[in-house]
Amino acid sequence: MYVLGIETSCDETAASIVKDGRRVLSNIVASSISLHKQYGGVVPEIASRKQLETIVEVAEAALKKARVKLSQLGLISVTDGPGLLGSLLVGISFAKSVSFSRNIPLVGINHLHSHIYSAFLNRKNIQLPFVALVVSGGHTSLFYVKDFHRIEIMGLTLDDACGEAFDKVAKILKLGYPGGPLIEKLAKGGDSKKIRFGCSKTKKPLNFSFSGVKTAVLYYVQRQPARYADVAASFQDTVIDVLIEKSFLACRMKKANRLVLGGGVLANNRLRQEFSRAAQKDKVSIYLPEREFCTDNAAMVAGLGYQLFKNGNLSSLDLGVNLN
Ligand code: KG4
Ligand code: ZN
């Protein structure tokens, strides 16, 4: 079955065609990030206006690249939240109108759950159940996945999301936006052992808190002349250590030996390597999405939509934004 995925939860306008929930035939992502750079973050009104202008073009490009016609689609899958309200509405309205006019079934998808699914794309299978970590610009969450309509939350961030912390530290170090890739690049020339930062402890062991480490970086560079490459490397390793510690703790708590990772921060090579190393030590199998599917995209939305649809999930034309 061919599924059209639509994703407009943040700055991006994305459309993709995925066959039978796995094979990605096209994955088009039009980002408006260059328009937001001067403001140091995504401006919702600019994002949704751009999405309104580009959504038709992007969906057409996804169909064309996949060599699939509208009449061949078996399902339309669209992100219905969480994310920016106006942006989500553009994607949902578009998906609903195509569904209605062409009589194609529709399913609304949770954005975080679709990030978990990204590791399944272009891969044969991952056995259920497993523990999943999603690290993005808006969320840092640990899940226990029995199957895709029974996803249990195990931990979440109490303040900044992990990607948000990268973005804010990049701002402190005057690197630009988005900060994740810039920190990673700068950290390559740095010594992560030079400075010791720490993440705040949380009452519940599987929750996260990143605002303390961000403030520690700010005070550190204000107080003394510092080599920014060392600051970036130390910050990056502090965050990676915490993510690893809590993810493997979650695996032990659930006696799970499979860990699935997803979200924009997974584009970070150092994080990928360190997780792989830790997994070998703990005898846990880890599953990382291809880098193309880490940051926001519609292939993960189409893929998860297929699985839910197979399980009998469908949305009506009443589908609205779901911000929870
Ligand atoms: O999943 P995503 O594309 O969007 C959200 O759903 O939020 O994640 C975007 C986040 C941004 O905060 C960005 O700085 C971060 O992912 N990111 C990275 C890297 N590439 C993107 N963080 C660390 N290292 C990277 N290489
Ligand atoms: Zn995302």
CSV table of C-alpha atoms and ligand atoms in Angstrom, one decimal:
chain,number,residue,atom,x,y,z
A,1,MET,CA,0.0,0.0,0.0
A,2,TYR,CA,1.2,3.5,-0.9
A,3,VAL,CA,0.9,6.0,1.9
A,4,LEU,CA,1.3,9.8,1.6
A,5,GLY,CA,2.8,11.3,4.7
A,6,ILE,CA,2.4,15.0,5.6
A,7,GLU,CA,4.4,16.8,8.3
A,8,THR,CA,4.3,20.5,9.2
A,9,SER,CA,4.8,20.5,13.0
A,10,CYS,CA,7.6,23.1,13.1
A,11,ASP,CA,9.3,25.1,10.4
A,12,GLU,CA,9.4,22.4,7.7
A,13,THR,CA,6.9,21.5,5.0
A,14,ALA,CA,7.4,17.8,4.3
A,15,ALA,CA,5.7,15.1,2.2
A,16,SER,CA,6.7,11.5,1.6
A,17,ILE,CA,5.5,8.3,-0.1
A,18,VAL,CA,6.2,5.1,1.8
A,19,LYS,CA,5.3,1.7,0.6
A,20,ASP,CA,3.9,-0.8,3.1
A,21,GLY,CA,5.2,1.1,6.1
A,22,ARG,CA,8.8,0.5,5.3
A,23,ARG,CA,10.2,1.4,1.9
A,24,VAL,CA,10.7,5.1,1.5
A,25,LEU,CA,10.0,6.0,-2.2
A,26,SER,CA,10.3,9.8,-1.7
A,27,ASN,CA,11.1,12.1,1.2
A,28,ILE,CA,10.8,15.8,0.4
A,29,VAL,CA,11.5,18.4,3.2
A,30,ALA,CA,11.3,22.1,2.4
A,31,SER,CA,12.7,24.0,5.4
A,32,SER,CA,12.1,27.7,6.1
A,33,ILE,CA,14.9,27.8,8.6
A,34,SER,CA,16.9,30.4,6.6
A,35,LEU,CA,13.9,32.9,7.2
A,36,HIS,CA,14.1,32.4,11.0
A,37,LYS,CA,17.9,32.6,11.4
A,38,GLN,CA,17.9,36.4,12.1
A,39,TYR,CA,15.5,35.9,15.0
A,40,GLY,CA,17.5,33.1,16.6
A,41,GLY,CA,14.5,30.7,16.6
A,42,VAL,CA,11.4,29.7,14.6
A,43,VAL,CA,8.8,32.5,14.3
A,44,PRO,CA,5.4,30.6,14.1
A,45,GLU,CA,3.7,33.1,11.8
A,46,ILE,CA,6.5,33.1,9.3
A,47,ALA,CA,6.6,29.3,9.4
A,48,SER,CA,2.9,28.7,8.8
A,49,ARG,CA,2.7,31.3,6.0
A,50,LYS,CA,5.5,29.6,4.2
A,51,GLN,CA,3.9,26.2,4.7
A,52,LEU,CA,0.7,27.5,3.2
A,53,GLU,CA,2.6,28.6,0.1
A,54,THR,CA,4.6,25.4,-0.3
A,55,ILE,CA,2.5,22.4,0.8
A,56,VAL,CA,0.9,21.7,-2.6
A,57,GLU,CA,4.2,21.9,-4.4
A,58,VAL,CA,5.9,19.7,-1.9
A,59,ALA,CA,3.2,17.0,-2.0
A,60,GLU,CA,3.3,17.0,-5.8
A,61,ALA,CA,7.1,16.6,-5.7
A,62,ALA,CA,6.8,13.6,-3.3
A,63,LEU,CA,4.3,11.9,-5.6
A,64,LYS,CA,6.4,12.6,-8.7
A,65,LYS,CA,9.6,11.4,-7.2
A,66,ALA,CA,8.0,8.2,-6.1
A,67,ARG,CA,6.2,7.8,-9.5
A,68,VAL,CA,2.9,7.3,-7.7
A,69,LYS,CA,-0.4,8.8,-8.7
A,70,LEU,CA,-2.9,10.2,-6.3
A,71,SER,CA,-5.4,7.5,-7.4
A,72,GLN,CA,-2.9,4.8,-6.2
A,73,LEU,CA,-2.8,6.1,-2.6
A,74,GLY,CA,-4.3,3.8,0.1
A,75,LEU,CA,-3.9,6.2,3.0
A,76,ILE,CA,-3.0,9.8,4.0
A,77,SER,CA,-1.2,10.1,7.3
A,78,VAL,CA,-0.7,13.6,8.8
A,79,THR,CA,1.0,14.9,12.0
A,80,ASP,CA,-1.7,16.3,14.3
A,81,GLY,CA,0.5,17.4,17.2
A,82,PRO,CA,2.3,18.3,19.3
A,83,GLY,CA,3.9,21.3,17.5
A,84,LEU,CA,3.1,24.9,16.3
A,85,LEU,CA,-0.6,25.4,16.1
A,86,GLY,CA,-0.8,27.3,12.8
A,87,SER,CA,1.7,25.1,11.2
A,88,LEU,CA,-0.1,21.9,12.2
A,89,LEU,CA,-3.3,23.3,10.9
A,90,VAL,CA,-1.8,23.8,7.4
A,91,GLY,CA,-0.8,20.1,7.2
A,92,ILE,CA,-4.1,18.8,8.7
A,93,SER,CA,-6.3,21.0,6.4
A,94,PHE,CA,-4.4,19.9,3.3
A,95,ALA,CA,-4.5,16.2,4.3
A,96,LYS,CA,-8.2,16.5,5.0
A,97,SER,CA,-9.1,18.1,1.7
A,98,VAL,CA,-7.2,15.5,-0.3
A,99,SER,CA,-8.7,12.8,1.7
A,100,PHE,CA,-12.2,14.2,1.2
A,101,SER,CA,-11.9,15.0,-2.5
A,102,ARG,CA,-10.3,11.7,-3.4
A,103,ASN,CA,-12.0,9.5,-0.9
A,104,ILE,CA,-8.8,8.3,0.6
A,105,PRO,CA,-8.7,7.1,4.3
A,106,LEU,CA,-7.0,9.5,6.8
A,107,VAL,CA,-5.1,9.0,10.0
A,108,GLY,CA,-3.7,11.6,12.4
A,109,ILE,CA,-0.3,10.9,14.0
A,110,ASN,CA,1.5,12.0,17.2
A,111,HIS,CA,4.8,13.7,16.2
A,112,LEU,CA,6.9,12.0,19.0
A,113,HIS,CA,5.6,8.6,18.2
A,114,SER,CA,6.5,9.1,14.5
A,115,HIS,CA,10.1,10.0,15.6
A,116,ILE,CA,10.2,6.6,17.3
A,117,TYR,CA,9.1,5.0,14.0
A,118,SER,CA,11.9,6.6,12.0
A,119,ALA,CA,14.2,3.7,13.0
A,120,PHE,CA,11.9,1.3,11.2
A,121,LEU,CA,12.2,3.0,7.8
A,122,ASN,CA,14.1,1.1,5.1
A,123,ARG,CA,14.7,-1.7,7.6
A,124,LYS,CA,13.2,-5.2,7.8
A,125,ASN,CA,11.8,-5.3,11.3
A,126,ILE,CA,12.4,-4.4,15.0
A,127,GLN,CA,10.8,-6.8,17.5
A,128,LEU,CA,8.4,-5.4,20.0
A,129,PRO,CA,8.4,-4.5,22.9
A,130,PHE,CA,11.3,-2.0,23.3
A,131,VAL,CA,12.4,1.2,25.1
A,132,ALA,CA,12.5,4.3,23.0
A,133,LEU,CA,14.3,7.6,23.5
A,134,VAL,CA,13.2,10.7,21.5
A,135,VAL,CA,15.5,13.7,21.6
A,136,SER,CA,14.4,16.7,19.5
A,137,GLY,CA,14.1,20.4,19.6
A,138,GLY,CA,10.9,20.3,21.6
A,139,HIS,CA,11.0,17.1,23.6
A,140,THR,CA,13.2,14.6,25.4
A,141,SER,CA,11.2,11.6,26.3
A,142,LEU,CA,11.6,7.9,27.2
A,143,PHE,CA,8.9,5.5,26.1
A,144,TYR,CA,8.0,1.8,26.5
A,145,VAL,CA,6.5,0.6,23.3
A,146,LYS,CA,4.5,-2.6,23.5
A,147,ASP,CA,3.0,-1.8,20.1
A,148,PHE,CA,2.3,1.3,18.2
A,149,HIS,CA,-1.1,2.0,19.8
A,150,ARG,CA,0.1,1.2,23.3
A,151,ILE,CA,3.0,3.6,23.9
A,152,GLU,CA,3.7,4.3,27.6
A,153,ILE,CA,5.6,7.3,28.7
A,154,MET,CA,8.5,6.6,31.2
A,155,GLY,CA,10.2,9.9,31.5
A,156,LEU,CA,10.3,13.5,30.1
A,157,THR,CA,12.1,16.7,30.4
A,158,LEU,CA,11.1,19.0,33.2
A,159,ASP,CA,12.4,22.2,31.5
A,160,ASP,CA,14.4,22.6,28.3
A,161,ALA,CA,14.4,19.9,25.7
A,162,CYS,CA,17.7,18.4,24.7
A,163,GLY,CA,17.9,20.0,21.2
A,164,GLU,CA,16.7,23.3,22.8
A,165,ALA,CA,19.7,23.1,25.2
A,166,PHE,CA,22.0,22.7,22.2
A,167,ASP,CA,20.3,25.7,20.5
A,168,LYS,CA,20.6,27.9,23.6
A,169,VAL,CA,24.2,27.0,24.3
A,170,ALA,CA,25.0,27.8,20.7
A,171,LYS,CA,23.5,31.2,21.2
A,172,ILE,CA,25.6,31.7,24.3
A,173,LEU,CA,28.7,30.8,22.3
A,174,LYS,CA,27.5,33.1,19.5
A,175,LEU,CA,27.4,30.3,16.9
A,176,GLY,CA,24.1,30.8,15.2
A,177,TYR,CA,20.9,28.8,14.7
A,178,PRO,CA,20.0,25.9,14.7
A,179,GLY,CA,22.7,25.2,17.3
A,180,GLY,CA,23.0,21.4,17.3
A,181,PRO,CA,25.1,20.9,14.2
A,182,LEU,CA,27.2,24.0,15.0
A,183,ILE,CA,28.0,22.7,18.5
A,184,GLU,CA,28.9,19.3,17.1
A,185,LYS,CA,31.3,20.9,14.6
A,186,LEU,CA,33.0,23.1,17.1
A,187,ALA,CA,33.2,20.3,19.7
A,188,LYS,CA,35.3,18.3,17.2
A,189,GLY,CA,38.3,20.5,17.9
A,190,GLY,CA,37.7,20.6,21.7
A,191,ASP,CA,38.7,18.7,24.7
A,192,SER,CA,35.7,17.5,26.6
A,193,LYS,CA,37.7,16.7,29.7
A,194,LYS,CA,39.0,20.3,30.2
A,195,ILE,CA,35.8,21.5,31.9
A,196,ARG,CA,33.3,19.6,34.0
A,197,PHE,CA,29.6,20.5,33.6
A,198,GLY,CA,26.8,18.6,35.2
A,199,CYS,CA,23.1,18.1,34.6
A,200,SER,CA,20.7,18.8,37.4
A,201,LYS,CA,19.5,15.7,39.3
A,202,THR,CA,15.8,14.9,39.0
A,203,LYS,CA,13.5,13.4,41.6
A,204,LYS,CA,12.2,10.7,39.3
A,205,PRO,CA,15.3,9.0,37.8
A,206,LEU,CA,13.9,8.8,34.2
A,207,ASN,CA,13.0,12.5,33.9
A,208,PHE,CA,15.5,15.0,32.4
A,209,SER,CA,16.6,18.5,33.2
A,210,PHE,CA,18.8,20.5,30.9
A,211,SER,CA,18.3,24.1,32.0
A,212,GLY,CA,21.0,23.8,34.7
A,213,VAL,CA,23.8,22.8,32.3
A,214,LYS,CA,22.8,25.6,30.0
A,215,THR,CA,23.1,28.1,32.8
A,216,ALA,CA,26.4,26.6,34.0
A,217,VAL,CA,27.8,27.2,30.5
A,218,LEU,CA,26.6,30.8,30.5
A,219,TYR,CA,28.2,31.5,33.9
A,220,TYR,CA,31.4,29.7,32.9
A,221,VAL,CA,32.0,31.8,29.8
A,222,GLN,CA,31.0,35.0,31.6
A,223,ARG,CA,33.5,34.4,34.4
A,224,GLN,CA,36.6,33.5,32.5
A,225,PRO,CA,38.2,33.5,29.1
A,226,ALA,CA,37.4,30.1,27.7
A,227,ARG,CA,38.2,28.1,24.6
A,228,TYR,CA,34.8,27.7,23.1
A,229,ALA,CA,35.7,24.4,21.4
A,230,ASP,CA,36.4,22.9,24.9
A,231,VAL,CA,33.1,24.4,26.2
A,232,ALA,CA,31.1,22.9,23.3
A,233,ALA,CA,32.8,19.5,23.7
A,234,SER,CA,32.2,19.4,27.5
A,235,PHE,CA,28.6,20.5,27.2
A,236,GLN,CA,28.0,17.9,24.4
A,237,ASP,CA,29.5,15.0,26.4
A,238,THR,CA,27.6,16.0,29.6
A,239,VAL,CA,24.3,15.8,27.7
A,240,ILE,CA,25.2,12.5,25.9
A,241,ASP,CA,26.3,10.9,29.3
A,242,VAL,CA,22.9,11.8,30.8
A,243,LEU,CA,20.9,10.5,27.8
A,244,ILE,CA,22.9,7.2,27.9
A,245,GLU,CA,22.6,6.7,31.7
A,246,LYS,CA,18.8,7.2,31.7
A,247,SER,CA,18.0,5.2,28.6
A,248,PHE,CA,19.9,2.2,29.8
A,249,LEU,CA,18.4,2.5,33.2
A,250,ALA,CA,14.9,2.5,31.5
A,251,CYS,CA,15.9,-0.7,29.7
A,252,ARG,CA,17.0,-2.4,33.0
A,253,MET,CA,13.7,-1.3,34.7
A,254,LYS,CA,11.7,-2.9,31.9
A,255,LYS,CA,14.1,-5.8,31.4
A,256,ALA,CA,14.2,-4.7,27.8
A,257,ASN,CA,17.1,-5.6,25.6
A,258,ARG,CA,16.1,-3.4,22.6
A,259,LEU,CA,16.5,0.4,22.5
A,260,VAL,CA,15.2,2.5,19.6
A,261,LEU,CA,16.4,6.1,19.2
A,262,GLY,CA,14.9,9.0,17.3
A,263,GLY,CA,14.6,12.8,16.9
A,264,GLY,CA,16.7,15.6,15.5
A,265,VAL,CA,19.6,15.3,18.0
A,266,LEU,CA,20.2,11.8,16.7
A,267,ALA,CA,21.9,13.5,13.7
A,268,ASN,CA,24.8,14.0,16.1
A,269,ASN,CA,27.6,11.6,15.3
A,270,ARG,CA,29.3,11.7,18.7
A,271,LEU,CA,25.9,10.7,20.3
A,272,ARG,CA,25.4,7.9,17.8
A,273,GLN,CA,28.9,6.5,18.5
A,274,GLU,CA,28.7,6.7,22.3
A,275,PHE,CA,25.2,5.1,22.3
A,276,SER,CA,26.5,2.2,20.2
A,277,ARG,CA,29.5,1.8,22.5
A,278,ALA,CA,27.3,1.7,25.6
A,279,ALA,CA,24.9,-0.7,24.0
A,280,GLN,CA,27.7,-3.2,23.3
A,281,LYS,CA,28.7,-3.0,27.0
A,282,ASP,CA,25.2,-3.4,28.3
A,283,LYS,CA,24.3,-6.1,25.7
A,284,VAL,CA,21.4,-4.1,24.4
A,285,SER,CA,20.5,-4.0,20.7
A,286,ILE,CA,20.1,-0.4,19.6
A,287,TYR,CA,18.4,0.9,16.5
A,288,LEU,CA,19.3,4.3,15.1
A,289,PRO,CA,17.4,5.9,12.2
A,290,GLU,CA,19.3,6.8,9.1
A,291,ARG,CA,20.5,10.4,9.4
A,292,GLU,CA,18.0,11.6,6.8
A,293,PHE,CA,15.1,10.4,9.0
A,294,CYS,CA,16.4,12.0,12.3
A,295,THR,CA,15.2,15.5,11.8
A,296,ASP,CA,11.6,16.3,11.0
A,297,ASN,CA,10.3,14.5,7.9
A,298,ALA,CA,7.1,12.9,6.6
A,299,ALA,CA,8.4,9.4,5.9
A,300,MET,CA,8.2,8.6,9.5
A,301,VAL,CA,4.6,9.9,9.5
A,302,ALA,CA,3.6,7.8,6.5
A,303,GLY,CA,5.3,4.7,8.0
A,304,LEU,CA,3.6,4.9,11.4
A,305,GLY,CA,0.3,5.8,9.7
A,306,TYR,CA,0.4,2.5,7.8
A,307,GLN,CA,1.0,0.5,11.0
A,308,LEU,CA,-1.9,2.2,12.9
A,309,PHE,CA,-4.2,1.9,9.9
A,310,LYS,CA,-3.4,-1.9,9.8
A,311,ASN,CA,-4.5,-2.0,13.4
A,312,GLY,CA,-7.9,-0.4,12.6
A,313,ASN,CA,-7.1,3.2,13.5
A,314,LEU,CA,-8.7,5.9,11.3
A,315,SER,CA,-9.4,9.6,11.7
A,316,SER,CA,-12.6,11.3,10.5
A,317,LEU,CA,-12.8,14.7,8.8
A,318,ASP,CA,-13.2,16.2,12.3
A,319,LEU,CA,-9.5,15.6,12.9
A,320,GLY,CA,-8.0,18.7,14.6
A,321,VAL,CA,-4.8,19.7,16.3
A,322,ASN,CA,-3.8,17.6,19.3
A,323,LEU,CA,-1.3,19.5,21.3
A,324,ASN,CA,-0.8,16.9,24.1
B,1,KG4,O1,13.3,16.5,15.6
B,1,KG4,P1,13.7,17.9,15.1
B,1,KG4,O2,14.1,18.0,13.7
B,1,KG4,O3,12.5,18.9,15.4
B,1,KG4,C1,11.7,18.9,16.5
B,1,KG4,O4,10.7,18.0,16.5
B,1,KG4,O5,12.0,19.6,17.5
B,1,KG4,O6,14.9,18.4,16.1
B,1,KG4,C2,15.5,19.6,15.9
B,1,KG4,C3,16.6,19.7,17.0
B,1,KG4,C4,17.2,21.2,17.0
B,1,KG4,O7,17.2,21.6,18.4
B,1,KG4,C5,18.6,21.0,16.6
B,1,KG4,O8,19.6,21.8,17.1
B,1,KG4,C6,18.9,19.5,16.9
B,1,KG4,O9,17.7,18.8,16.7
B,1,KG4,N1,20.0,18.9,16.2
B,1,KG4,C7,21.2,18.5,16.7
B,1,KG4,C8,22.0,18.1,15.6
B,1,KG4,N2,21.2,18.3,14.4
B,1,KG4,C9,20.0,18.8,14.8
B,1,KG4,N3,21.6,18.5,17.9
B,1,KG4,C10,22.8,18.0,18.1
B,1,KG4,N4,23.7,17.7,17.1
B,1,KG4,C11,23.3,17.7,15.9
B,1,KG4,N5,24.1,17.3,14.9
B,2,ZN,ZN,10.5,16.5,15.6
